Amino acid sequence: MSRKPKQAPRKHPIDRRVISDFLPPEGVPIRFEVASIGARFGAQLLDILLTGLIVLTLFVLLIMSGILSIEITIAISALLFFALRVPYYVVAELLWNGQTLGKRITGLRVISGDGRSLSAYAVTIRNMMKEMEVFVPGVYLLAAPALDGWTQLILLVWVVILLFVPLRSKRNRRLGDIIANTYVVNLPRSVLLPDLARTIAQNKVSSEFTFLPHHLDHYGRYELQTLETLLQVNMNKLDPAARDRHVKTIFKVASTIANRIEFNEVIPEAKTRRFLESFYHTQRAYLENRKLFGDAREDKFHKTDA
Amino acid sequence: MSDAFLMRSARFRKEREADWKRLEALITRVEKRGLNSLEFEQARDLATLYRQAMNSLSLAREISLDKSLLFYLESLCARAYLAVYAPQESLRGLMARLFIYGMPGAVRRCAPQILIAFLTLGLGALAGYFLFVEDPTWYNTIMPPELADTRGINSSREDLLSVIYDSERDALAAFTAFASFLFSHNTQIAIFIFSLGVLVCLPSFMLTFYNGLVIGVFVALHIDRGIGYDIAAWLSIHGVTELSAIVIACAGGFTLGLAVLFPGELTRGEALRRSGRDAVKLAILAAIMLVVAAILEGFFRQIVQNPETRLIVGWGIGGLWLAYFLLVGHKRPGTS
């Protein structure tokens, strides 16, 4: 058996739960987070419950009001239940830009796989397939005890296949999604934390410690951004125990970095954080500069010329 | 302090941050209340700011290692994309397009499949008829019991006639019949015939053929009792529309199945996606025709008792369908 030669020493595992090659017409790829199967199941369940509840309330109100006879009320409710299946989902996803009531509550959204806007056709076909994927098995499952053995077996196989498709599919797509070329994603939330480089520059921290080029050749993007995450933690929001832990982590990280880059000055205990901030600032400026010159360093395993 | 002390990526961020915040406020508004809630200036700004943000994102990926900035821009652009590229068409416009261009066009394009489906149904009916002629007990084998209700091989001519000319149902019963019809046999069959077409046509073919068989033995039973004309009229009033609907659903299934069988130069998935466009329109058309058939069956079959009128109404509506398929929506606006 032939083996491929070993590639680069380490690669960050590609996250299967993220769509990173989604290309809008502007030509800049953007990222979407794929909705989990649990969230999608929840949204579907909420949709069924909510719409069912609406029809049920209407039904009870009609009966209580006594305007129409019971047979007609039943007939109207039956028609409404029919409209609740495919038409409700199609109209809701068209009018609310890829969201139904359940998806609104769980924060999910349907997007079109080709980077254009969601077409009426895509919405229609993905929800027509829902008839085969969700409602028909669902209705038969409720009636399962009354069915004969063969029908139960076929039903079981059908349900297992249907469950298997989104589990095996790379981006949790069900059959309808695959045919319509749509994805269901989490609605992104945007939080903008302050720019560390700016706060550090404003506090004039950067001039306290001096780093030389050989100090800065050790780390790459990954370590820099991990350090950023650590420094972005808001100490005031932590409870005392967590704050203690955080302070200890800062000490540990600082000593590890100092060892690794062979920084020989003594770092006073009170200035540990300042040391890290200063290092972050200088390291980021250095790495960004290297990147501009075509030497993008992914992590500490990068190759240096030296 | 002056910007000169800031590194390049921090300056980049400082200069643009206000615009991003403005874009975020606009998007939040669109997400909550829809694109229509924006003023003209706001809508114009949304488009400009969106493009700027996209620009910033692609630039930031090159020059900045600021993780919080990158994450923020990624999510901001994703949200802005969703807000800007929302489906713009109104429901009414969509419906008009579907009825005027979409469905008749799909029928014309899928004419071969529809013909095959018609032949399948016809073959089934012929086979059913001859089977009955050979041995009437085939009726019990072929006819599903829930469809036959009281009509079996032991029914007399008078029993059958009384079902055909039964005027005792009032409007209420008619409406209930209509509602229950929607969930009944034919709608189920149409759904199955359509969606099983994906499995290389075979299930669609078998189900349509079987449906033909049922009609064949049913008609044969009545002809045997000498009331062929009456049953033809009774079936025609809704059957012309209803059987056409089943045939169209079957043609939709065939379209999908043919794409799987003969994808040509495309991959199977791609072929399926392309033929899906017409197939879906056929399925919607079949659903609408089934509703029309249900109204005809629920109301008119009881009101109209005269076999000649029944024939005229049934085939007249069939002719209207044909005219709709053949004549409507040949020219699209904007195409010469």
XYZ file of C-alpha atoms in Angstrom:
642
model
C 0.000 0.000 0.000
C 1.429 3.327 -0.981
C 1.400 6.125 1.478
C 1.330 9.785 0.790
C 4.452 11.573 1.965
C 3.900 13.362 5.217
C 2.708 16.874 4.652
C 3.398 19.947 6.749
C 4.163 19.055 10.374
C 0.786 20.051 11.730
C -2.395 21.403 10.277
C -5.237 22.864 12.201
C -8.174 20.532 11.677
C -10.679 22.018 9.244
C -13.889 22.734 11.063
C -16.673 20.746 9.453
C -19.294 22.840 11.129
C -18.335 25.966 9.221
C -18.980 26.982 5.636
C -15.933 29.011 4.713
C -16.138 29.057 0.914
C -19.489 30.770 0.619
C -19.113 33.302 -2.193
C -21.521 36.238 -2.490
C -21.644 38.209 -5.762
C -19.129 40.689 -4.317
C -16.475 38.001 -4.580
C -15.308 38.064 -0.965
C -15.868 34.667 0.667
C -17.726 34.868 3.974
C -18.150 32.353 6.763
C -21.316 30.775 8.067
C -21.746 28.465 10.997
C -23.766 25.348 10.122
C -26.774 24.797 12.361
C -26.546 21.734 14.570
C -28.934 18.849 14.029
C -30.352 19.381 17.512
C -31.197 23.015 16.797
C -32.841 22.084 13.505
C -34.874 19.362 15.137
C -35.922 21.837 17.807
C -36.964 24.411 15.221
C -39.018 21.817 13.336
C -40.706 20.675 16.527
C -41.484 24.270 17.511
C -42.977 24.907 14.074
C -45.230 21.885 14.311
C -46.298 22.736 17.853
C -46.896 26.437 17.177
C -48.858 26.000 13.968
C -50.781 23.100 15.482
C -51.599 25.258 18.465
C -52.876 28.071 16.254
C -55.232 25.770 14.362
C -56.352 24.140 17.597
C -57.165 27.518 19.169
C -59.091 28.502 16.058
C -60.939 25.198 16.182
C -61.899 25.614 19.844
C -62.965 29.220 19.258
C -65.148 28.215 16.312
C -66.792 25.484 18.326
C -67.344 27.754 21.319
C -68.817 30.518 19.190
C -71.238 28.033 17.674
C -71.632 29.954 14.415
C -70.856 26.940 12.280
C -71.904 23.376 12.773
C -69.373 20.857 14.020
C -68.944 19.096 10.678
C -68.035 22.309 8.882
C -65.676 23.323 11.682
C -63.931 19.978 11.418
C -63.730 20.336 7.650
C -62.244 23.848 7.903
C -59.672 22.709 10.463
C -58.749 19.772 8.251
C -58.160 22.157 5.360
C -56.065 24.418 7.596
C -53.952 21.490 8.715
C -53.326 20.718 5.071
C -52.256 24.321 4.447
C -49.940 24.106 7.459
C -47.751 21.563 5.837
C -45.929 22.631 2.694
C -47.571 26.051 2.009
C -46.880 27.485 5.475
C -43.162 26.729 5.305
C -42.797 28.002 1.751
C -44.583 31.289 2.391
C -42.873 31.880 5.741
C -39.395 31.240 4.366
C -40.062 33.539 1.405
C -41.495 36.420 3.390
C -39.110 36.230 6.348
C -36.004 35.600 4.292
C -35.389 31.977 5.089
C -36.961 31.813 8.522
C -40.076 30.170 9.875
C -41.441 30.846 13.342
C -39.418 27.986 14.812
C -36.261 29.093 13.038
C -36.776 32.651 14.272
C -36.933 31.464 17.857
C -33.920 29.166 17.576
C -31.945 31.710 15.522
C -31.553 29.628 12.378
C -31.771 30.674 8.774
C -31.850 29.068 5.352
C -29.308 30.367 2.868
C -28.863 29.569 -0.787
C -25.746 27.552 -1.599
C -24.874 29.520 -4.736
C -24.351 32.819 -2.916
C -27.371 34.469 -4.513
C -30.596 35.301 -2.780
C -32.868 32.471 -1.781
C -35.090 31.634 -4.762
C -38.733 30.702 -4.578
C -37.873 27.467 -6.341
C -35.277 26.448 -3.749
C -37.647 27.182 -0.900
C -40.457 25.255 -2.566
C -38.478 22.133 -3.324
C -36.785 21.914 0.059
C -40.154 22.090 1.739
C -41.814 19.670 -0.656
C -39.154 17.163 0.236
C -40.041 17.849 3.852
C -43.363 16.167 3.081
C -41.516 12.927 2.348
C -38.851 13.420 4.994
C -40.790 14.618 7.997
C -44.549 14.470 7.661
C -45.214 11.175 5.947
C -42.882 9.186 8.254
C -44.186 11.209 11.204
C -47.816 10.444 10.471
C -47.082 6.776 9.829
C -45.007 6.538 12.991
C -47.989 7.717 14.989
C -50.045 5.018 13.297
C -47.285 2.406 13.506
C -48.943 -0.051 15.934
C -51.859 -0.481 13.538
C -49.652 -1.339 10.545
C -48.619 -4.797 9.458
C -45.085 -6.131 9.758
C -43.881 -5.366 6.245
C -45.093 -1.784 6.316
C -43.420 -1.305 9.688
C -40.170 -2.651 8.291
C -40.289 -0.365 5.241
C -41.109 2.564 7.515
C -38.189 1.747 9.780
C -35.751 1.539 6.860
C -37.098 4.810 5.466
C -36.716 6.634 8.791
C -33.205 5.247 9.329
C -32.132 6.383 5.849
C -33.603 9.816 6.431
C -31.827 10.158 9.761
C -28.611 8.959 8.210
C -28.506 11.564 5.438
C -28.029 14.678 7.612
C -25.740 12.810 10.020
C -23.442 11.700 7.226
C -23.741 14.840 5.157
C -20.836 17.221 5.532
C -22.938 20.187 6.520
C -25.932 18.590 8.199
C -28.026 18.847 5.085
C -31.158 16.831 4.709
C -32.285 15.505 1.322
C -34.344 18.598 0.574
C -31.334 20.814 1.256
C -29.164 18.782 -1.075
C -31.644 18.938 -3.952
C -32.443 22.620 -3.430
C -28.759 23.440 -2.755
C -29.461 25.270 0.474
C -27.812 25.318 3.884
C -29.306 25.976 7.264
C -26.988 28.189 9.312
C -26.951 29.915 12.659
C -27.771 33.581 12.415
C -24.380 35.229 13.090
C -24.024 37.485 16.110
C -21.536 40.308 15.942
C -19.650 41.552 18.976
C -16.813 43.997 18.554
C -14.269 43.896 21.368
C -11.920 46.861 21.759
C -8.753 46.855 19.717
C -5.989 45.660 22.058
C -3.275 47.266 19.982
C -4.968 50.620 20.347
C -5.553 50.445 24.099
C -1.993 49.269 24.607
C -0.634 52.095 22.488
C -2.777 54.609 24.340
C -1.546 53.369 27.724
C 2.037 53.622 26.506
C 2.701 50.105 27.711
C 4.660 49.150 24.658
C 7.736 51.143 25.545
C 8.358 49.443 28.887
C 9.805 46.237 27.519
C 11.971 46.036 24.485
C 11.843 43.008 22.230
C 14.424 42.242 19.591
C 13.787 40.479 16.283
C 15.113 37.135 17.564
C 12.490 37.319 20.339
C 9.721 37.630 17.792
C 10.582 34.793 15.439
C 9.100 32.048 17.620
C 5.374 32.433 17.378
C 2.765 32.683 14.631
C -0.807 33.819 14.079
C -2.357 31.055 16.145
C -0.382 31.809 19.323
C -0.832 35.549 18.900
C -4.598 35.247 18.683
C -4.717 32.841 21.611
C -2.841 35.451 23.631
C -5.342 38.054 22.421
C -8.226 35.942 23.707
C -6.519 35.711 27.088
C -5.910 39.448 27.283
C -9.437 40.329 26.168
C -10.917 38.666 29.256
C -12.614 41.343 31.315
C -11.249 40.922 34.860
C -14.036 42.974 36.422
C -16.698 40.593 35.264
C -15.144 37.488 36.824
C -16.033 36.200 40.261
C -13.135 36.112 42.807
C -12.236 32.436 42.302
C -12.172 32.783 38.520
C -10.126 35.942 38.841
C -7.515 34.095 40.912
C -7.318 31.394 38.295
C -7.041 34.003 35.557
C -4.171 35.767 37.328
C -2.371 32.447 37.758
C -2.839 31.671 34.073
C -1.378 35.044 33.171
C 1.717 34.309 35.269
C 2.135 30.917 33.742
C 1.727 32.164 30.197
C 4.152 35.006 30.789
C 6.855 32.723 32.165
C 6.332 30.225 29.335
C 6.683 32.916 26.733
C 9.721 34.439 28.433
C 11.388 31.002 28.510
C 10.609 30.204 24.952
C 11.750 33.449 23.429
C 14.754 33.561 25.793
C 13.822 36.909 27.250
C 16.414 37.371 29.937
C 15.261 40.501 31.738
C 13.561 40.028 35.073
C 9.815 40.629 34.909
C 8.489 42.147 38.146
C 5.411 40.341 39.370
C 3.255 43.452 39.258
C 4.190 44.024 35.647
C 3.391 40.587 34.286
C 0.305 41.731 32.477
C 2.121 44.711 31.081
C 4.815 42.378 29.817
C 2.219 40.302 27.967
C 0.483 43.337 26.513
C 3.749 44.768 25.408
C 4.745 41.460 23.858
C 1.386 41.160 22.102
C 1.712 44.613 20.620
C 5.239 44.142 19.335
C 4.628 40.609 18.125
C 1.485 41.617 16.233
C 3.201 44.546 14.540
C 6.071 42.231 13.608
C 3.861 39.413 12.256
C 1.636 41.779 10.309
C 4.695 43.278 8.780
C 6.082 39.850 7.850
C 2.718 38.971 6.303
C 2.778 42.073 4.149
C 6.118 40.894 2.824
C 4.669 37.535 1.930
C 5.835 35.606 4.992
C 2.572 34.637 6.665
C 3.294 32.618 9.807
C 0.438 30.348 10.730
C 1.747 29.031 14.061
C 4.914 28.230 15.979
C 5.834 25.446 13.521
C 6.440 27.890 10.698
C 9.721 27.836 8.849
C 12.112 30.720 9.308
C 14.849 31.610 6.895
C 17.463 31.658 9.583
C -2.756 60.939 20.918
C -1.941 60.984 17.248
C -2.515 58.069 14.932
C 1.113 57.909 14.050
C 1.785 55.755 17.116
C -0.755 53.181 16.018
C 0.240 50.254 13.906
C -1.231 49.993 10.432
C -4.010 47.504 11.246
C -5.158 49.534 14.251
C -5.348 52.687 12.159
C -7.264 50.781 9.514
C -9.776 49.736 12.113
C -10.059 53.145 13.748
C -10.821 54.880 10.472
C -13.655 52.533 9.525
C -15.213 51.538 12.810
C -17.929 54.207 12.745
C -19.184 53.010 9.348
C -19.343 49.420 10.538
C -21.369 50.456 13.562
C -23.760 52.349 11.303
C -24.121 49.299 9.067
C -24.751 47.121 12.111
C -27.560 49.412 13.279
C -29.174 49.262 9.820
C -28.910 45.473 9.685
C -30.391 45.070 13.138
C -33.343 47.129 11.995
C -33.785 45.071 8.823
C -33.584 41.830 10.796
C -36.278 42.993 13.175
C -38.653 44.820 10.871
C -37.738 43.889 7.332
C -36.209 45.719 4.412
C -39.363 47.740 3.854
C -38.924 49.625 7.111
C -35.920 51.524 5.741
C -36.122 55.054 4.375
C -34.754 55.679 0.914
C -31.470 57.141 2.218
C -31.048 54.268 4.641
C -31.564 51.667 1.936
C -29.030 53.429 -0.236
C -26.570 53.593 2.653
C -27.114 49.923 3.405
C -25.941 48.963 -0.070
C -22.909 51.267 0.048
C -21.925 50.317 3.579
C -22.332 46.632 2.744
C -19.887 46.902 -0.121
C -17.479 48.869 2.032
C -17.667 46.264 4.774
C -16.975 43.499 2.257
C -13.980 45.496 1.107
C -12.790 45.943 4.667
C -13.152 42.228 5.299
C -11.021 41.217 2.369
C -8.439 43.841 3.326
C -8.475 42.919 7.011
C -7.795 39.297 6.152
C -4.598 40.443 4.482
C -3.252 43.057 6.840
C -4.689 42.398 10.291
C -4.132 39.704 12.893
C -6.686 41.253 15.245
C -8.937 38.312 15.993
C -11.795 40.319 17.468
C -11.855 42.507 14.370
C -11.834 39.559 11.978
C -14.619 37.765 13.812
C -16.686 40.915 13.964
C -16.280 41.667 10.272
C -17.025 38.078 9.283
C -20.307 38.102 11.163
C -21.170 41.637 10.113
C -20.666 40.835 6.430
C -22.628 37.608 6.724
C -25.541 39.435 8.309
C -25.335 42.270 5.801
C -25.298 39.770 2.949
C -28.464 38.158 4.303
C -30.121 41.549 4.669
C -29.141 42.798 1.217
C -29.794 39.591 -0.696
C -33.187 38.824 0.768
C -35.824 37.528 -1.672
C -37.200 40.714 -3.167
C -40.168 39.500 -5.139
C -43.664 39.962 -3.763
C -45.841 36.939 -3.257
C -48.283 38.241 -5.838
C -45.613 38.686 -8.476
C -44.363 35.173 -7.807
C -47.844 33.702 -8.132
C -48.501 35.591 -11.358
C -45.230 34.363 -12.831
C -45.947 30.793 -11.781
C -49.436 30.748 -13.270
C -48.740 32.675 -16.456
C -45.296 31.404 -17.429
C -44.113 28.735 -15.035
C -46.724 26.013 -15.139
C -47.880 26.106 -18.778
C -44.256 26.317 -19.869
C -43.317 23.334 -17.726
C -46.181 21.324 -19.195
C -45.076 22.135 -22.747
C -41.463 21.281 -22.008
C -42.415 18.003 -20.367
C -44.904 16.985 -23.054
C -43.083 13.691 -23.826
C -43.145 12.602 -20.189
C -46.815 13.530 -19.942
C -47.558 11.447 -23.024
C -45.714 8.478 -21.552
C -47.647 8.902 -18.313
C -50.943 9.029 -20.223
C -50.010 5.881 -22.108
C -49.116 4.150 -18.840
C -52.465 5.019 -17.344
C -54.295 3.993 -20.523
C -52.437 0.690 -20.712
C -53.334 0.035 -17.102
C -56.989 0.756 -17.783
C -57.032 -1.528 -20.834
C -55.340 -4.304 -18.898
C -57.827 -3.880 -16.063
C -60.747 -4.021 -18.477
C -59.601 -7.207 -20.173
C -58.735 -8.851 -16.900
C -62.298 -8.226 -15.743
C -63.751 -9.541 -18.968
C -61.743 -12.707 -18.578
C -62.558 -13.267 -14.923
C -64.702 -10.830 -12.842
C -63.087 -11.949 -9.559
C -60.062 -9.864 -10.571
C -62.202 -6.982 -9.358
C -61.743 -8.036 -5.746
C -58.000 -8.509 -6.215
C -57.377 -5.165 -7.830
C -59.861 -2.836 -6.190
C -58.729 -1.507 -2.800
C -61.613 -2.154 -0.388
C -61.764 1.431 0.895
C -62.362 2.684 -2.666
C -65.026 0.204 -3.625
C -67.301 1.045 -0.657
C -70.582 -0.689 -1.518
C -69.880 -1.483 -5.137
C -68.639 -5.014 -5.704
C -69.000 -7.803 -8.206
C -72.241 -8.801 -6.526
C -73.862 -5.385 -6.880
C -76.894 -5.284 -9.123
C -77.466 -2.752 -11.870
C -79.866 -0.813 -9.625
C -77.375 -0.640 -6.752
C -74.759 0.845 -9.033
C -77.197 3.301 -10.611
C -78.336 4.513 -7.215
C -74.760 5.477 -6.340
C -74.302 7.227 -9.675
C -77.515 9.255 -9.424
C -77.576 9.963 -5.705
C -78.837 13.474 -5.038
C -79.654 13.218 -1.373
C -76.482 14.798 -0.102
C -76.819 18.421 0.891
C -74.267 21.182 0.690
C -72.855 20.394 4.111
C -72.118 16.805 3.256
C -70.653 18.000 -0.004
C -68.196 20.245 1.808
C -67.141 17.516 4.189
C -66.632 15.223 1.255
C -64.440 17.869 -0.342
C -62.257 18.253 2.731
C -61.864 14.570 3.275
C -61.061 14.085 -0.381
C -57.952 16.203 -0.045
C -56.469 13.643 2.289
C -57.824 10.679 0.518
C -56.592 8.194 -1.964
C -55.728 10.277 -4.992
C -53.819 13.024 -3.258
C -51.683 10.425 -1.513
C -51.156 8.599 -4.773
C -50.157 11.803 -6.531
C -47.626 12.652 -3.810
C -46.134 9.171 -3.905
C -46.070 9.014 -7.685
C -44.263 12.312 -7.854
C -41.656 11.918 -5.169
C -40.875 8.274 -5.901
C -40.039 9.211 -9.492
C -36.533 9.913 -8.210
C -36.018 6.167 -7.878
C -35.449 5.761 -11.628
C -39.131 6.098 -12.652
C -40.103 2.546 -11.686
C -42.340 3.232 -8.669
C -44.074 6.075 -10.509
C -44.667 3.805 -13.461
C -46.029 0.980 -11.325
C -48.329 3.206 -9.283
C -49.762 4.901 -12.363
C -50.256 1.575 -14.073
C -51.995 0.231 -10.993
C -54.209 3.290 -10.885
C -55.138 2.550 -14.482
C -55.931 -1.034 -13.535
C -58.353 0.146 -10.845
C -60.165 2.400 -13.287
C -60.217 -0.385 -15.874
C -61.928 -2.950 -13.634
C -64.264 -0.324 -12.226
C -65.482 0.707 -15.671
C -65.627 -2.916 -16.806
C -67.946 -3.758 -13.919
C -70.372 -1.058 -14.991
C -70.178 -1.938 -18.665
C -70.922 -5.501 -17.684
C -74.144 -4.284 -16.062
C -74.988 -2.268 -19.178
C -74.505 1.197 -17.713
C -71.231 2.128 -19.413
C -72.556 5.472 -20.600
C -73.703 6.524 -17.157
C -70.422 5.604 -15.476
C -68.486 7.438 -18.181
C -70.497 10.580 -17.423
C -70.156 10.046 -13.663
C -66.393 9.649 -13.920
C -65.942 12.438 -16.470
C -67.217 15.323 -14.416
C -64.294 15.208 -12.042
C -62.208 12.380 -13.499
C -60.957 14.297 -16.506
C -59.314 16.800 -14.205
C -58.357 14.302 -11.540
C -56.755 11.730 -13.795
C -54.950 14.491 -15.678
C -53.594 15.628 -12.324
C -52.312 12.139 -11.567
C -50.783 11.896 -15.010
C -49.058 15.248 -14.527
C -47.753 14.225 -11.121
C -46.455 11.045 -12.715
C -44.811 13.061 -15.504
C -43.110 15.137 -12.807
C -41.807 11.924 -11.274
C -40.657 10.704 -14.697
C -38.798 13.985 -15.245
C -36.842 13.397 -12.049
C -36.299 9.731 -12.802
C -35.085 10.441 -16.334
C -32.578 12.922 -14.957
C -31.201 10.162 -12.724
C -31.205 7.609 -15.536
C -29.865 9.764 -18.363
C -27.966 12.702 -16.884
C -26.121 13.354 -20.158
C -22.970 15.375 -19.617
C -23.963 16.620 -16.185
C -23.433 14.876 -12.877
C -26.540 13.119 -11.599
C -27.019 15.609 -8.788
C -26.760 18.539 -11.163
C -29.165 16.939 -13.664
C -31.610 16.289 -10.841
C -31.374 19.893 -9.734
C -32.043 21.186 -13.233
C -34.974 18.943 -14.052
C -36.312 19.613 -10.563
C -37.390 23.074 -11.669
C -39.971 21.739 -14.104
C -40.887 18.784 -11.922
C -41.787 21.030 -9.008
C -44.020 23.157 -11.205
C -45.762 20.017 -12.429
C -46.274 18.888 -8.841
C -47.813 22.222 -7.840
C -50.028 22.100 -10.922
C -51.127 18.580 -10.023
C -51.988 19.732 -6.504
C -54.094 22.608 -7.838
C -55.871 20.330 -10.314
C -56.647 17.908 -7.523
C -58.280 20.678 -5.521
C -60.349 21.644 -8.574
C -61.293 18.000 -9.031
C -62.307 17.867 -5.381
C -64.614 20.853 -5.803
C -66.140 19.285 -8.908
C -66.634 15.998 -7.127
C -67.947 17.538 -3.917
C -70.416 19.995 -5.362
C -71.148 19.589 -9.036
C -71.466 15.837 -9.235
C -74.427 16.017 -6.869
C -75.987 19.133 -8.406
C -75.653 17.958 -11.994
C -77.613 14.729 -12.356
C -78.009 14.616 -16.103
C -75.324 12.426 -17.784
C -75.069 14.686 -20.852
C -74.435 17.778 -18.751
C -71.932 15.803 -16.680
C -70.054 14.875 -19.834
C -70.112 18.432 -21.129
C -68.931 19.935 -17.823
C -66.186 17.346 -17.360
C -64.755 17.482 -20.859
C -65.367 21.201 -21.109
C -63.148 21.795 -18.106
C -60.649 19.333 -19.544
C -60.624 21.431 -22.718
C -60.034 24.559 -20.672
C -57.004 22.932 -19.031
C -55.660 21.979 -22.448
C -56.177 25.498 -23.777
C -54.392 26.870 -20.683
C -51.417 24.582 -21.204
C -51.133 25.256 -24.910
C -51.943 28.928 -25.215
C -50.889 30.790 -22.063
C -47.523 32.430 -21.441
C -45.660 31.901 -24.677
C -43.993 35.283 -24.613
C -42.028 36.411 -21.627
C -41.774 40.144 -21.105
C -38.327 41.347 -22.048
C -37.483 38.446 -24.328
C -37.959 38.999 -28.017
